[in-house]
């Protein structure tokens, strides 16, 4: 599991926050269904100008988050899920903000948002309660 800590100082802010856990062996169809449901929720809020944050343990290590390319080595289901996630991000104008590994040398724990200006810092540090780094986002 992963830990996410977020603080925001404006109580009048309109935020959509979703937390995702995608097991390493998740099927493409279950992950795609989750993204479809989240997409519908985002579309329902579109006219209200919400800032969107989607965060959690996605367990998709084969994405190069600098180039947004799928690297070799993943399973077929994981590769399809990676492509689907990148498509979801493109559709909803989401940027992945975690730039440091969160488990071993991989970035598995993600923070996706549609307004990068709200995030002033993202860090990851080891914790005794997980084999993942704890991601901290300063808004």
mmCIF file of C-alpha atoms in Angstrom, residues 1-134:
data_model
loop_
_atom_site.group_PDB
_atom_site.id
_atom_site.type_symbol
_atom_site.label_atom_id
_atom_site.label_comp_id
_atom_site.label_asym_id
_atom_site.label_seq_id
_atom_site.Cartn_x
_atom_site.Cartn_y
_atom_site.Cartn_z
ATOM 1 C CA UNK A 1 0.000 0.000 0.000
ATOM 2 C CA UNK A 2 1.036 3.611 -0.329
ATOM 3 C CA UNK A 3 0.592 6.702 1.775
ATOM 4 C CA UNK A 4 -0.577 10.038 0.430
ATOM 5 C CA UNK A 5 -0.621 13.203 2.512
ATOM 6 C CA UNK A 6 -2.196 16.339 1.031
ATOM 7 C CA UNK A 7 -2.978 19.665 2.675
ATOM 8 C CA UNK A 8 -4.774 22.622 1.128
ATOM 9 C CA UNK A 9 -5.303 26.013 2.762
ATOM 10 C CA UNK A 10 -8.374 27.298 0.891
ATOM 11 C CA UNK A 11 -11.654 25.896 2.278
ATOM 12 C CA UNK A 12 -13.641 27.338 -0.648
ATOM 13 C CA UNK A 13 -11.613 25.369 -3.227
ATOM 14 C CA UNK A 14 -13.509 23.108 -5.593
ATOM 15 C CA UNK A 15 -11.526 19.881 -5.643
ATOM 16 C CA UNK A 16 -12.250 16.483 -7.138
ATOM 17 C CA UNK A 17 -10.018 13.939 -5.404
ATOM 18 C CA UNK A 18 -9.917 10.255 -6.317
ATOM 19 C CA UNK A 19 -7.676 7.609 -4.774
ATOM 20 C CA UNK A 20 -6.827 4.562 -6.882
ATOM 21 C CA UNK A 21 -5.327 1.194 -6.071
ATOM 22 C CA UNK A 22 -4.571 -0.982 -9.088
ATOM 23 C CA UNK A 23 -3.264 -4.405 -8.022
ATOM 24 C CA UNK A 24 -0.197 -5.545 -9.998
ATOM 25 C CA UNK A 25 -2.215 -8.387 -11.572
ATOM 26 C CA UNK A 26 -5.322 -6.290 -12.336
ATOM 27 C CA UNK A 27 -7.046 -7.038 -15.613
ATOM 28 C CA UNK A 28 -7.197 -4.425 -18.326
ATOM 29 C CA UNK A 29 -10.999 -4.569 -18.309
ATOM 30 C CA UNK A 30 -11.305 -3.823 -14.573
ATOM 31 C CA UNK A 31 -8.842 -0.919 -14.782
ATOM 32 C CA UNK A 32 -10.493 0.460 -17.902
ATOM 33 C CA UNK A 33 -13.901 0.295 -16.185
ATOM 34 C CA UNK A 34 -12.490 2.233 -13.214
ATOM 35 C CA UNK A 35 -11.119 4.924 -15.527
ATOM 36 C CA UNK A 36 -14.444 5.094 -17.376
ATOM 37 C CA UNK A 37 -16.307 5.654 -14.098
ATOM 38 C CA UNK A 38 -13.808 8.277 -12.969
ATOM 39 C CA UNK A 39 -14.035 9.972 -16.355
ATOM 40 C CA UNK A 40 -17.805 10.166 -16.056
ATOM 41 C CA UNK A 41 -17.482 11.756 -12.613
ATOM 42 C CA UNK A 42 -15.003 14.300 -14.001
ATOM 43 C CA UNK A 43 -17.311 15.094 -16.928
ATOM 44 C CA UNK A 44 -20.237 15.592 -14.527
ATOM 45 C CA UNK A 45 -18.166 18.285 -12.748
ATOM 46 C CA UNK A 46 -16.753 19.922 -15.886
ATOM 47 C CA UNK A 47 -19.067 22.940 -15.909
ATOM 48 C CA UNK A 48 -18.210 23.710 -12.268
ATOM 49 C CA UNK A 49 -14.480 24.265 -12.889
ATOM 50 C CA UNK A 50 -13.106 21.767 -10.371
ATOM 51 C CA UNK A 51 -9.409 21.128 -9.870
ATOM 52 C CA UNK A 52 -8.814 17.410 -10.336
ATOM 53 C CA UNK A 53 -6.463 15.203 -8.336
ATOM 54 C CA UNK A 54 -6.220 11.463 -8.985
ATOM 55 C CA UNK A 55 -3.690 9.724 -6.809
ATOM 56 C CA UNK A 56 -2.695 6.289 -5.597
ATOM 57 C CA UNK A 57 -0.771 3.122 -6.321
ATOM 58 C CA UNK A 58 -1.244 2.355 -10.006
ATOM 59 C CA UNK A 59 1.367 -0.448 -10.201
ATOM 60 C CA UNK A 60 2.335 0.410 -13.779
ATOM 61 C CA UNK A 61 6.155 0.533 -13.706
ATOM 62 C CA UNK A 62 6.738 0.533 -17.465
ATOM 63 C CA UNK A 63 5.731 4.138 -18.139
ATOM 64 C CA UNK A 64 8.569 6.606 -18.640
ATOM 65 C CA UNK A 65 6.919 9.650 -17.064
ATOM 66 C CA UNK A 66 9.297 12.117 -18.706
ATOM 67 C CA UNK A 67 8.627 10.975 -22.286
ATOM 68 C CA UNK A 68 5.205 9.373 -21.647
ATOM 69 C CA UNK A 69 6.367 6.263 -23.488
ATOM 70 C CA UNK A 70 5.611 2.652 -22.613
ATOM 71 C CA UNK A 71 8.822 0.729 -21.930
ATOM 72 C CA UNK A 72 9.279 -2.963 -22.643
ATOM 73 C CA UNK A 73 8.967 -5.596 -19.965
ATOM 74 C CA UNK A 74 5.371 -5.319 -18.819
ATOM 75 C CA UNK A 75 2.684 -7.952 -19.172
ATOM 76 C CA UNK A 76 0.122 -7.573 -21.934
ATOM 77 C CA UNK A 77 -2.568 -6.539 -19.417
ATOM 78 C CA UNK A 78 -0.240 -4.038 -17.743
ATOM 79 C CA UNK A 79 0.878 -2.565 -21.086
ATOM 80 C CA UNK A 80 -2.730 -2.156 -22.223
ATOM 81 C CA UNK A 81 -3.536 -0.538 -18.866
ATOM 82 C CA UNK A 82 -0.573 1.823 -19.277
ATOM 83 C CA UNK A 83 -1.813 2.919 -22.716
ATOM 84 C CA UNK A 84 -5.327 3.364 -21.326
ATOM 85 C CA UNK A 85 -4.010 5.481 -18.426
ATOM 86 C CA UNK A 86 -2.052 7.740 -20.790
ATOM 87 C CA UNK A 87 -5.151 8.144 -22.949
ATOM 88 C CA UNK A 88 -7.242 8.992 -19.855
ATOM 89 C CA UNK A 89 -4.668 11.582 -18.819
ATOM 90 C CA UNK A 90 -4.687 13.132 -22.279
ATOM 91 C CA UNK A 91 -8.485 13.260 -22.424
ATOM 92 C CA UNK A 92 -8.790 15.048 -19.071
ATOM 93 C CA UNK A 93 -5.597 17.143 -19.412
ATOM 94 C CA UNK A 94 -3.950 15.505 -16.401
ATOM 95 C CA UNK A 95 -0.238 15.712 -15.649
ATOM 96 C CA UNK A 96 1.633 13.123 -13.582
ATOM 97 C CA UNK A 97 3.535 15.037 -10.875
ATOM 98 C CA UNK A 98 5.660 12.386 -9.092
ATOM 99 C CA UNK A 99 9.182 12.433 -10.558
ATOM 100 C CA UNK A 100 11.050 10.210 -8.094
ATOM 101 C CA UNK A 101 10.835 6.426 -7.605
ATOM 102 C CA UNK A 102 8.254 5.299 -5.059
ATOM 103 C CA UNK A 103 9.193 1.591 -4.914
ATOM 104 C CA UNK A 104 12.647 0.423 -5.880
ATOM 105 C CA UNK A 105 13.530 2.227 -9.107
ATOM 106 C CA UNK A 106 9.906 2.541 -10.288
ATOM 107 C CA UNK A 107 7.314 5.291 -10.037
ATOM 108 C CA UNK A 108 4.215 3.309 -9.058
ATOM 109 C CA UNK A 109 2.468 5.879 -6.866
ATOM 110 C CA UNK A 110 1.106 8.712 -8.955
ATOM 111 C CA UNK A 111 -0.403 12.157 -8.492
ATOM 112 C CA UNK A 112 -2.357 13.261 -11.554
ATOM 113 C CA UNK A 113 -3.757 16.781 -11.702
ATOM 114 C CA UNK A 114 -5.236 19.234 -14.180
ATOM 115 C CA UNK A 115 -3.741 22.340 -12.582
ATOM 116 C CA UNK A 116 0.012 22.033 -11.981
ATOM 117 C CA UNK A 117 0.158 25.533 -10.489
ATOM 118 C CA UNK A 118 -1.611 24.288 -7.356
ATOM 119 C CA UNK A 119 1.240 21.923 -6.503
ATOM 120 C CA UNK A 120 4.296 23.579 -5.057
ATOM 121 C CA UNK A 121 6.235 20.432 -4.125
ATOM 122 C CA UNK A 122 6.093 16.639 -4.361
ATOM 123 C CA UNK A 123 8.427 14.487 -2.290
ATOM 124 C CA UNK A 124 8.748 10.796 -1.475
ATOM 125 C CA UNK A 125 10.391 9.350 1.589
ATOM 126 C CA UNK A 126 10.720 5.928 3.135
ATOM 127 C CA UNK A 127 8.351 4.802 5.835
ATOM 128 C CA UNK A 128 8.233 1.803 8.156
ATOM 129 C CA UNK A 129 4.623 0.990 7.265
ATOM 130 C CA UNK A 130 5.049 0.174 3.559
ATOM 131 C CA UNK A 131 7.454 -1.144 0.931
ATOM 132 C CA UNK A 132 6.566 1.996 -1.053
ATOM 133 C CA UNK A 133 7.819 5.472 -0.370
ATOM 134 C CA UNK A 134 5.314 7.853 1.196
#
